[in-house]
Amino acid sequence: MLLIFSCASTEITKIEGKRLDIDETIKSDQTIEDFITPYREHVNKSMDSVLSYAPETYSKSDGELNTAIGNFMADAIFSEGNPIFNQRTGKNIDFVLFNHGGIRAIISKGDITTRTAYSVMPFENSTVVVGLKGTQINAMMDYLSKAKRAHPVSKQLQLTLDKDSNIKSATIHGEPIDMSKTYYVATNDYLYNGGDGMVFFHPNEGIEILNYKVRDVLIDTFKKTDTINPKRDNRFIKLKD
């Protein structure tokens, strides 16, 4: 880019630019290549290290309202996040809500690596725990019934819709939702800030930021099991009749 200034002042009087195509015709600089190669090899070795094994391929499109991969992620957030939340507050997470769109890749059959976790969850989203009254939990259930998407929830929540997508039952830990009770819901910071139209996180009874990225939750979960075993179940379903 060329900048031309006038002699009488320091104001820019003309800007000229030239397009430089970045394609296969550009030759690499061997000096730079030699410098970055050790770092690239180190990163690739770390990213391709095997953490676990998937006996089949898991996709976020394999179920109407709950999927194996979504259930796996929600349950992982609960299992990894609850000990941290409990240690800090003396309380427990009641359930987890994640978003269907936040799952960005499948888990392919075969070895699971660190790169797998980055593919499934490429964003920097972190886990937060929000205190919500039962009235807001009801608003959440209403949102889920109308969204008609497999937004992942952990197994502590059971939501059943009738054939017309009306809420037939909604329980937490097997109990009906108590309007006066405060429930502690783990989610990510994107949803907490209203992402995907989830505005029911405000107002609230407080928030605990775990400083724990969802991607790291997955990595830690993969490391703890030789073979993962995600399953679809009845935590969020729609009745046919």
PDB file of N, CA and C in Angstrom, residues 1-67:
ATOM      1  N   MET A   1       0.847  -1.191   0.000  1.00  0.00           N
ATOM      2  CA  MET A   1       0.000   0.000   0.000  1.00  0.00           C
ATOM      3  C   MET A   1       0.883   1.241   0.000  1.00  0.00           C
ATOM      4  N   LEU A   2       0.541   2.228  -0.804  1.00  0.00           N
ATOM      5  CA  LEU A   2       1.286   3.478  -0.905  1.00  0.00           C
ATOM      6  C   LEU A   2       0.461   4.610  -0.321  1.00  0.00           C
ATOM      7  N   LEU A   3       1.069   5.369   0.616  1.00  0.00           N
ATOM      8  CA  LEU A   3       0.425   6.531   1.216  1.00  0.00           C
ATOM      9  C   LEU A   3       1.133   7.782   0.724  1.00  0.00           C
ATOM     10  N   ILE A   4       0.387   8.770   0.231  1.00  0.00           N
ATOM     11  CA  ILE A   4       0.962  10.031  -0.255  1.00  0.00           C
ATOM     12  C   ILE A   4       0.447  11.165   0.605  1.00  0.00           C
ATOM     13  N   PHE A   5       1.385  11.965   1.152  1.00  0.00           N
ATOM     14  CA  PHE A   5       1.032  13.102   2.000  1.00  0.00           C
ATOM     15  C   PHE A   5       1.271  14.396   1.227  1.00  0.00           C
ATOM     16  N   SER A   6       0.488  15.417   1.488  1.00  0.00           N
ATOM     17  CA  SER A   6       0.731  16.731   0.884  1.00  0.00           C
ATOM     18  C   SER A   6       1.878  17.412   1.613  1.00  0.00           C
ATOM     19  N   CYS A   7       2.591  18.334   0.915  1.00  0.00           N
ATOM     20  CA  CYS A   7       3.723  19.035   1.504  1.00  0.00           C
ATOM     21  C   CYS A   7       3.277  20.031   2.565  1.00  0.00           C
ATOM     22  N   ALA A   8       2.093  20.550   2.428  1.00  0.00           N
ATOM     23  CA  ALA A   8       1.639  21.616   3.319  1.00  0.00           C
ATOM     24  C   ALA A   8       1.074  21.089   4.631  1.00  0.00           C
ATOM     25  N   SER A   9       0.716  19.823   4.692  1.00  0.00           N
ATOM     26  CA  SER A   9       0.135  19.285   5.918  1.00  0.00           C
ATOM     27  C   SER A   9       0.464  17.804   6.036  1.00  0.00           C
ATOM     28  N   THR A  10       0.057  17.239   7.123  1.00  0.00           N
ATOM     29  CA  THR A  10       0.290  15.800   7.357  1.00  0.00           C
ATOM     30  C   THR A  10      -0.936  14.967   7.014  1.00  0.00           C
ATOM     31  N   GLU A  11      -1.893  15.557   6.311  1.00  0.00           N
ATOM     32  CA  GLU A  11      -3.090  14.816   5.942  1.00  0.00           C
ATOM     33  C   GLU A  11      -2.815  13.903   4.748  1.00  0.00           C
ATOM     34  N   ILE A  12      -3.421  12.721   4.776  1.00  0.00           N
ATOM     35  CA  ILE A  12      -3.297  11.790   3.657  1.00  0.00           C
ATOM     36  C   ILE A  12      -4.163  12.291   2.507  1.00  0.00           C
ATOM     37  N   THR A  13      -3.544  12.434   1.341  1.00  0.00           N
ATOM     38  CA  THR A  13      -4.287  12.922   0.182  1.00  0.00           C
ATOM     39  C   THR A  13      -4.574  11.833  -0.839  1.00  0.00           C
ATOM     40  N   LYS A  14      -3.878  10.699  -0.723  1.00  0.00           N
ATOM     41  CA  LYS A  14      -4.106   9.632  -1.696  1.00  0.00           C
ATOM     42  C   LYS A  14      -3.655   8.293  -1.115  1.00  0.00           C
ATOM     43  N   ILE A  15      -4.460   7.288  -1.354  1.00  0.00           N
ATOM     44  CA  ILE A  15      -4.114   5.935  -0.927  1.00  0.00           C
ATOM     45  C   ILE A  15      -4.188   5.015  -2.129  1.00  0.00           C
ATOM     46  N   GLU A  16      -3.123   4.280  -2.378  1.00  0.00           N
ATOM     47  CA  GLU A  16      -3.100   3.321  -3.464  1.00  0.00           C
ATOM     48  C   GLU A  16      -2.800   1.940  -2.896  1.00  0.00           C
ATOM     49  N   GLY A  17      -3.485   0.957  -3.405  1.00  0.00           N
ATOM     50  CA  GLY A  17      -3.267  -0.408  -2.940  1.00  0.00           C
ATOM     51  C   GLY A  17      -3.132  -1.371  -4.097  1.00  0.00           C
ATOM     52  N   LYS A  18      -2.547  -2.519  -3.847  1.00  0.00           N
ATOM     53  CA  LYS A  18      -2.370  -3.530  -4.865  1.00  0.00           C
ATOM     54  C   LYS A  18      -2.742  -4.880  -4.280  1.00  0.00           C
ATOM     55  N   ARG A  19      -3.534  -5.622  -5.000  1.00  0.00           N
ATOM     56  CA  ARG A  19      -3.955  -6.939  -4.533  1.00  0.00           C
ATOM     57  C   ARG A  19      -2.833  -7.954  -4.716  1.00  0.00           C
ATOM     58  N   LEU A  20      -2.563  -8.688  -3.640  1.00  0.00           N
ATOM     59  CA  LEU A  20      -1.567  -9.750  -3.692  1.00  0.00           C
ATOM     60  C   LEU A  20      -2.273 -11.081  -3.453  1.00  0.00           C
ATOM     61  N   ASP A  21      -2.343 -11.901  -4.477  1.00  0.00           N
ATOM     62  CA  ASP A  21      -3.009 -13.197  -4.356  1.00  0.00           C
ATOM     63  C   ASP A  21      -2.155 -14.163  -3.539  1.00  0.00           C
ATOM     64  N   ILE A  22      -2.793 -14.820  -2.597  1.00  0.00           N
ATOM     65  CA  ILE A  22      -2.112 -15.834  -1.798  1.00  0.00           C
ATOM     66  C   ILE A  22      -2.582 -17.194  -2.275  1.00  0.00           C
ATOM     67  N   ASP A  23      -1.740 -17.871  -3.039  1.00  0.00           N
ATOM     68  CA  ASP A  23      -2.096 -19.173  -3.590  1.00  0.00           C
ATOM     69  C   ASP A  23      -0.855 -20.047  -3.695  1.00  0.00           C
ATOM     70  N   GLU A  24      -1.004 -21.168  -4.428  1.00  0.00           N
ATOM     71  CA  GLU A  24       0.086 -22.140  -4.524  1.00  0.00           C
ATOM     72  C   GLU A  24       1.309 -21.626  -5.278  1.00  0.00           C
ATOM     73  N   THR A  25       1.179 -20.499  -5.957  1.00  0.00           N
ATOM     74  CA  THR A  25       2.321 -19.963  -6.704  1.00  0.00           C
ATOM     75  C   THR A  25       3.337 -19.287  -5.790  1.00  0.00           C
ATOM     76  N   ILE A  26       2.925 -18.963  -4.582  1.00  0.00           N
ATOM     77  CA  ILE A  26       3.846 -18.323  -3.644  1.00  0.00           C
ATOM     78  C   ILE A  26       4.759 -19.384  -3.028  1.00  0.00           C
ATOM     79  N   LYS A  27       6.036 -19.184  -3.160  1.00  0.00           N
ATOM     80  CA  LYS A  27       7.003 -20.143  -2.641  1.00  0.00           C
ATOM     81  C   LYS A  27       7.294 -19.857  -1.171  1.00  0.00           C
ATOM     82  N   SER A  28       7.454 -20.920  -0.419  1.00  0.00           N
ATOM     83  CA  SER A  28       7.758 -20.760   1.002  1.00  0.00           C
ATOM     84  C   SER A  28       9.204 -20.326   1.190  1.00  0.00           C
ATOM     85  N   ASP A  29       9.429 -19.633   2.277  1.00  0.00           N
ATOM     86  CA  ASP A  29      10.767 -19.203   2.642  1.00  0.00           C
ATOM     87  C   ASP A  29      11.387 -20.307   3.497  1.00  0.00           C
ATOM     88  N   GLN A  30      12.426 -20.918   3.015  1.00  0.00           N
ATOM     89  CA  GLN A  30      13.014 -22.064   3.705  1.00  0.00           C
ATOM     90  C   GLN A  30      13.510 -21.723   5.097  1.00  0.00           C
ATOM     91  N   THR A  31      13.986 -20.498   5.270  1.00  0.00           N
ATOM     92  CA  THR A  31      14.455 -20.088   6.593  1.00  0.00           C
ATOM     93  C   THR A  31      13.313 -20.100   7.600  1.00  0.00           C
ATOM     94  N   ILE A  32      12.163 -19.568   7.158  1.00  0.00           N
ATOM     95  CA  ILE A  32      10.987 -19.561   8.026  1.00  0.00           C
ATOM     96  C   ILE A  32      10.488 -20.979   8.270  1.00  0.00           C
ATOM     97  N   GLU A  33      10.491 -21.803   7.209  1.00  0.00           N
ATOM     98  CA  GLU A  33      10.067 -23.191   7.334  1.00  0.00           C
ATOM     99  C   GLU A  33      10.925 -23.940   8.345  1.00  0.00           C
ATOM    100  N   ASP A  34      12.218 -23.740   8.271  1.00  0.00           N
ATOM    101  CA  ASP A  34      13.129 -24.414   9.193  1.00  0.00           C
ATOM    102  C   ASP A  34      12.882 -23.969  10.637  1.00  0.00           C
ATOM    103  N   PHE A  35      12.471 -22.720  10.794  1.00  0.00           N
ATOM    104  CA  PHE A  35      12.245 -22.180  12.135  1.00  0.00           C
ATOM    105  C   PHE A  35      10.969 -22.742  12.759  1.00  0.00           C
ATOM    106  N   ILE A  36       9.889 -22.831  11.946  1.00  0.00           N
ATOM    107  CA  ILE A  36       8.601 -23.225  12.518  1.00  0.00           C
ATOM    108  C   ILE A  36       8.373 -24.736  12.531  1.00  0.00           C
ATOM    109  N   THR A  37       9.157 -25.499  11.758  1.00  0.00           N
ATOM    110  CA  THR A  37       8.940 -26.945  11.676  1.00  0.00           C
ATOM    111  C   THR A  37       8.940 -27.645  13.035  1.00  0.00           C
ATOM    112  N   PRO A  38       9.904 -27.379  13.920  1.00  0.00           N
ATOM    113  CA  PRO A  38       9.876 -28.054  15.237  1.00  0.00           C
ATOM    114  C   PRO A  38       8.601 -27.748  16.024  1.00  0.00           C
ATOM    115  N   TYR A  39       8.127 -26.513  15.943  1.00  0.00           N
ATOM    116  CA  TYR A  39       6.910 -26.128  16.652  1.00  0.00           C
ATOM    117  C   TYR A  39       5.689 -26.820  16.053  1.00  0.00           C
ATOM    118  N   ARG A  40       5.656 -26.878  14.715  1.00  0.00           N
ATOM    119  CA  ARG A  40       4.539 -27.554  14.046  1.00  0.00           C
ATOM    120  C   ARG A  40       4.493 -29.025  14.420  1.00  0.00           C
ATOM    121  N   GLU A  41       5.638 -29.668  14.436  1.00  0.00           N
ATOM    122  CA  GLU A  41       5.701 -31.085  14.768  1.00  0.00           C
ATOM    123  C   GLU A  41       5.274 -31.328  16.211  1.00  0.00           C
ATOM    124  N   HIS A  42       5.653 -30.418  17.101  1.00  0.00           N
ATOM    125  CA  HIS A  42       5.270 -30.547  18.508  1.00  0.00           C
ATOM    126  C   HIS A  42       3.754 -30.414  18.668  1.00  0.00           C
ATOM    127  N   VAL A  43       3.160 -29.414  17.992  1.00  0.00           N
ATOM    128  CA  VAL A  43       1.716 -29.196  18.071  1.00  0.00           C
ATOM    129  C   VAL A  43       0.967 -30.387  17.496  1.00  0.00           C
ATOM    130  N   ASN A  44       1.406 -30.873  16.328  1.00  0.00           N
ATOM    131  CA  ASN A  44       0.733 -32.006  15.698  1.00  0.00           C
ATOM    132  C   ASN A  44       0.824 -33.261  16.555  1.00  0.00           C
ATOM    133  N   LYS A  45       1.961 -33.468  17.203  1.00  0.00           N
ATOM    134  CA  LYS A  45       2.118 -34.628  18.071  1.00  0.00           C
ATOM    135  C   LYS A  45       1.148 -34.549  19.242  1.00  0.00           C
ATOM    136  N   SER A  46       1.003 -33.347  19.802  1.00  0.00           N
ATOM    137  CA  SER A  46       0.075 -33.157  20.916  1.00  0.00           C
ATOM    138  C   SER A  46      -1.368 -33.324  20.466  1.00  0.00           C
ATOM    139  N   MET A  47      -1.716 -32.710  19.318  1.00  0.00           N
ATOM    140  CA  MET A  47      -3.091 -32.760  18.835  1.00  0.00           C
ATOM    141  C   MET A  47      -3.510 -34.164  18.420  1.00  0.00           C
ATOM    142  N   ASP A  48      -2.562 -34.974  17.961  1.00  0.00           N
ATOM    143  CA  ASP A  48      -2.881 -36.305  17.465  1.00  0.00           C
ATOM    144  C   ASP A  48      -2.648 -37.404  18.502  1.00  0.00           C
ATOM    145  N   SER A  49      -2.381 -37.014  19.728  1.00  0.00           N
ATOM    146  CA  SER A  49      -2.211 -38.010  20.779  1.00  0.00           C
ATOM    147  C   SER A  49      -3.566 -38.658  21.071  1.00  0.00           C
ATOM    148  N   VAL A  50      -3.593 -39.978  21.177  1.00  0.00           N
ATOM    149  CA  VAL A  50      -4.840 -40.725  21.373  1.00  0.00           C
ATOM    150  C   VAL A  50      -5.267 -40.650  22.837  1.00  0.00           C
ATOM    151  N   LEU A  51      -6.538 -40.252  23.044  1.00  0.00           N
ATOM    152  CA  LEU A  51      -7.087 -40.108  24.390  1.00  0.00           C
ATOM    153  C   LEU A  51      -8.074 -41.213  24.735  1.00  0.00           C
ATOM    154  N   SER A  52      -8.834 -41.671  23.738  1.00  0.00           N
ATOM    155  CA  SER A  52      -9.865 -42.664  23.984  1.00  0.00           C
ATOM    156  C   SER A  52     -10.224 -43.328  22.657  1.00  0.00           C
ATOM    157  N   TYR A  53     -11.319 -44.070  22.660  1.00  0.00           N
ATOM    158  CA  TYR A  53     -11.751 -44.767  21.447  1.00  0.00           C
ATOM    159  C   TYR A  53     -13.264 -44.682  21.320  1.00  0.00           C
ATOM    160  N   ALA A  54     -13.740 -44.480  20.086  1.00  0.00           N
ATOM    161  CA  ALA A  54     -15.178 -44.445  19.799  1.00  0.00           C
ATOM    162  C   ALA A  54     -15.556 -45.706  19.025  1.00  0.00           C
ATOM    163  N   PRO A  55     -16.448 -46.541  19.561  1.00  0.00           N
ATOM    164  CA  PRO A  55     -16.814 -47.788  18.885  1.00  0.00           C
ATOM    165  C   PRO A  55     -17.686 -47.581  17.649  1.00  0.00           C
ATOM    166  N   GLU A  56     -18.260 -46.384  17.518  1.00  0.00           N
ATOM    167  CA  GLU A  56     -19.026 -46.040  16.329  1.00  0.00           C
ATOM    168  C   GLU A  56     -18.985 -44.528  16.136  1.00  0.00           C
ATOM    169  N   THR A  57     -19.579 -44.062  15.040  1.00  0.00           N
ATOM    170  CA  THR A  57     -19.591 -42.625  14.762  1.00  0.00           C
ATOM    171  C   THR A  57     -20.808 -41.983  15.416  1.00  0.00           C
ATOM    172  N   TYR A  58     -20.583 -40.816  16.038  1.00  0.00           N
ATOM    173  CA  TYR A  58     -21.649 -40.113  16.738  1.00  0.00           C
ATOM    174  C   TYR A  58     -21.860 -38.748  16.112  1.00  0.00           C
ATOM    175  N   SER A  59     -23.123 -38.473  15.774  1.00  0.00           N
ATOM    176  CA  SER A  59     -23.479 -37.228  15.094  1.00  0.00           C
ATOM    177  C   SER A  59     -24.614 -36.535  15.831  1.00  0.00           C
ATOM    178  N   LYS A  60     -24.661 -35.207  15.732  1.00  0.00           N
ATOM    179  CA  LYS A  60     -25.737 -34.467  16.396  1.00  0.00           C
ATOM    180  C   LYS A  60     -27.053 -34.550  15.636  1.00  0.00           C
ATOM    181  N   SER A  61     -27.080 -35.284  14.537  1.00  0.00           N
ATOM    182  CA  SER A  61     -28.316 -35.435  13.763  1.00  0.00           C
ATOM    183  C   SER A  61     -28.914 -36.829  13.905  1.00  0.00           C
ATOM    184  N   ASP A  62     -28.447 -37.606  14.889  1.00  0.00           N
ATOM    185  CA  ASP A  62     -28.929 -38.988  15.001  1.00  0.00           C
ATOM    186  C   ASP A  62     -30.141 -39.135  15.914  1.00  0.00           C
ATOM    187  N   GLY A  63     -30.776 -38.013  16.282  1.00  0.00           N
ATOM    188  CA  GLY A  63     -31.974 -38.086  17.106  1.00  0.00           C
ATOM    189  C   GLY A  63     -32.788 -36.819  16.981  1.00  0.00           C
ATOM    190  N   GLU A  64     -34.077 -36.905  17.283  1.00  0.00           N
ATOM    191  CA  GLU A  64     -34.960 -35.755  17.130  1.00  0.00           C
ATOM    192  C   GLU A  64     -34.751 -34.731  18.236  1.00  0.00           C
ATOM    193  N   LEU A  65     -34.799 -35.151  19.497  1.00  0.00           N
ATOM    194  CA  LEU A  65     -34.689 -34.221  20.625  1.00  0.00           C
ATOM    195  C   LEU A  65     -33.532 -34.535  21.561  1.00  0.00           C
ATOM    196  N   ASN A  66     -32.944 -35.705  21.429  1.00  0.00           N
ATOM    197  CA  ASN A  66     -31.687 -35.957  22.134  1.00  0.00           C
ATOM    198  C   ASN A  66     -30.820 -36.867  21.281  1.00  0.00           C
ATOM    199  N   THR A  67     -29.538 -36.621  21.310  1.00  0.00           N
ATOM    200  CA  THR A  67     -28.583 -37.375  20.509  1.00  0.00           C
ATOM    201  C   THR A  67     -27.513 -37.960  21.415  1.00  0.00           C
TER     202      THR A  67
END
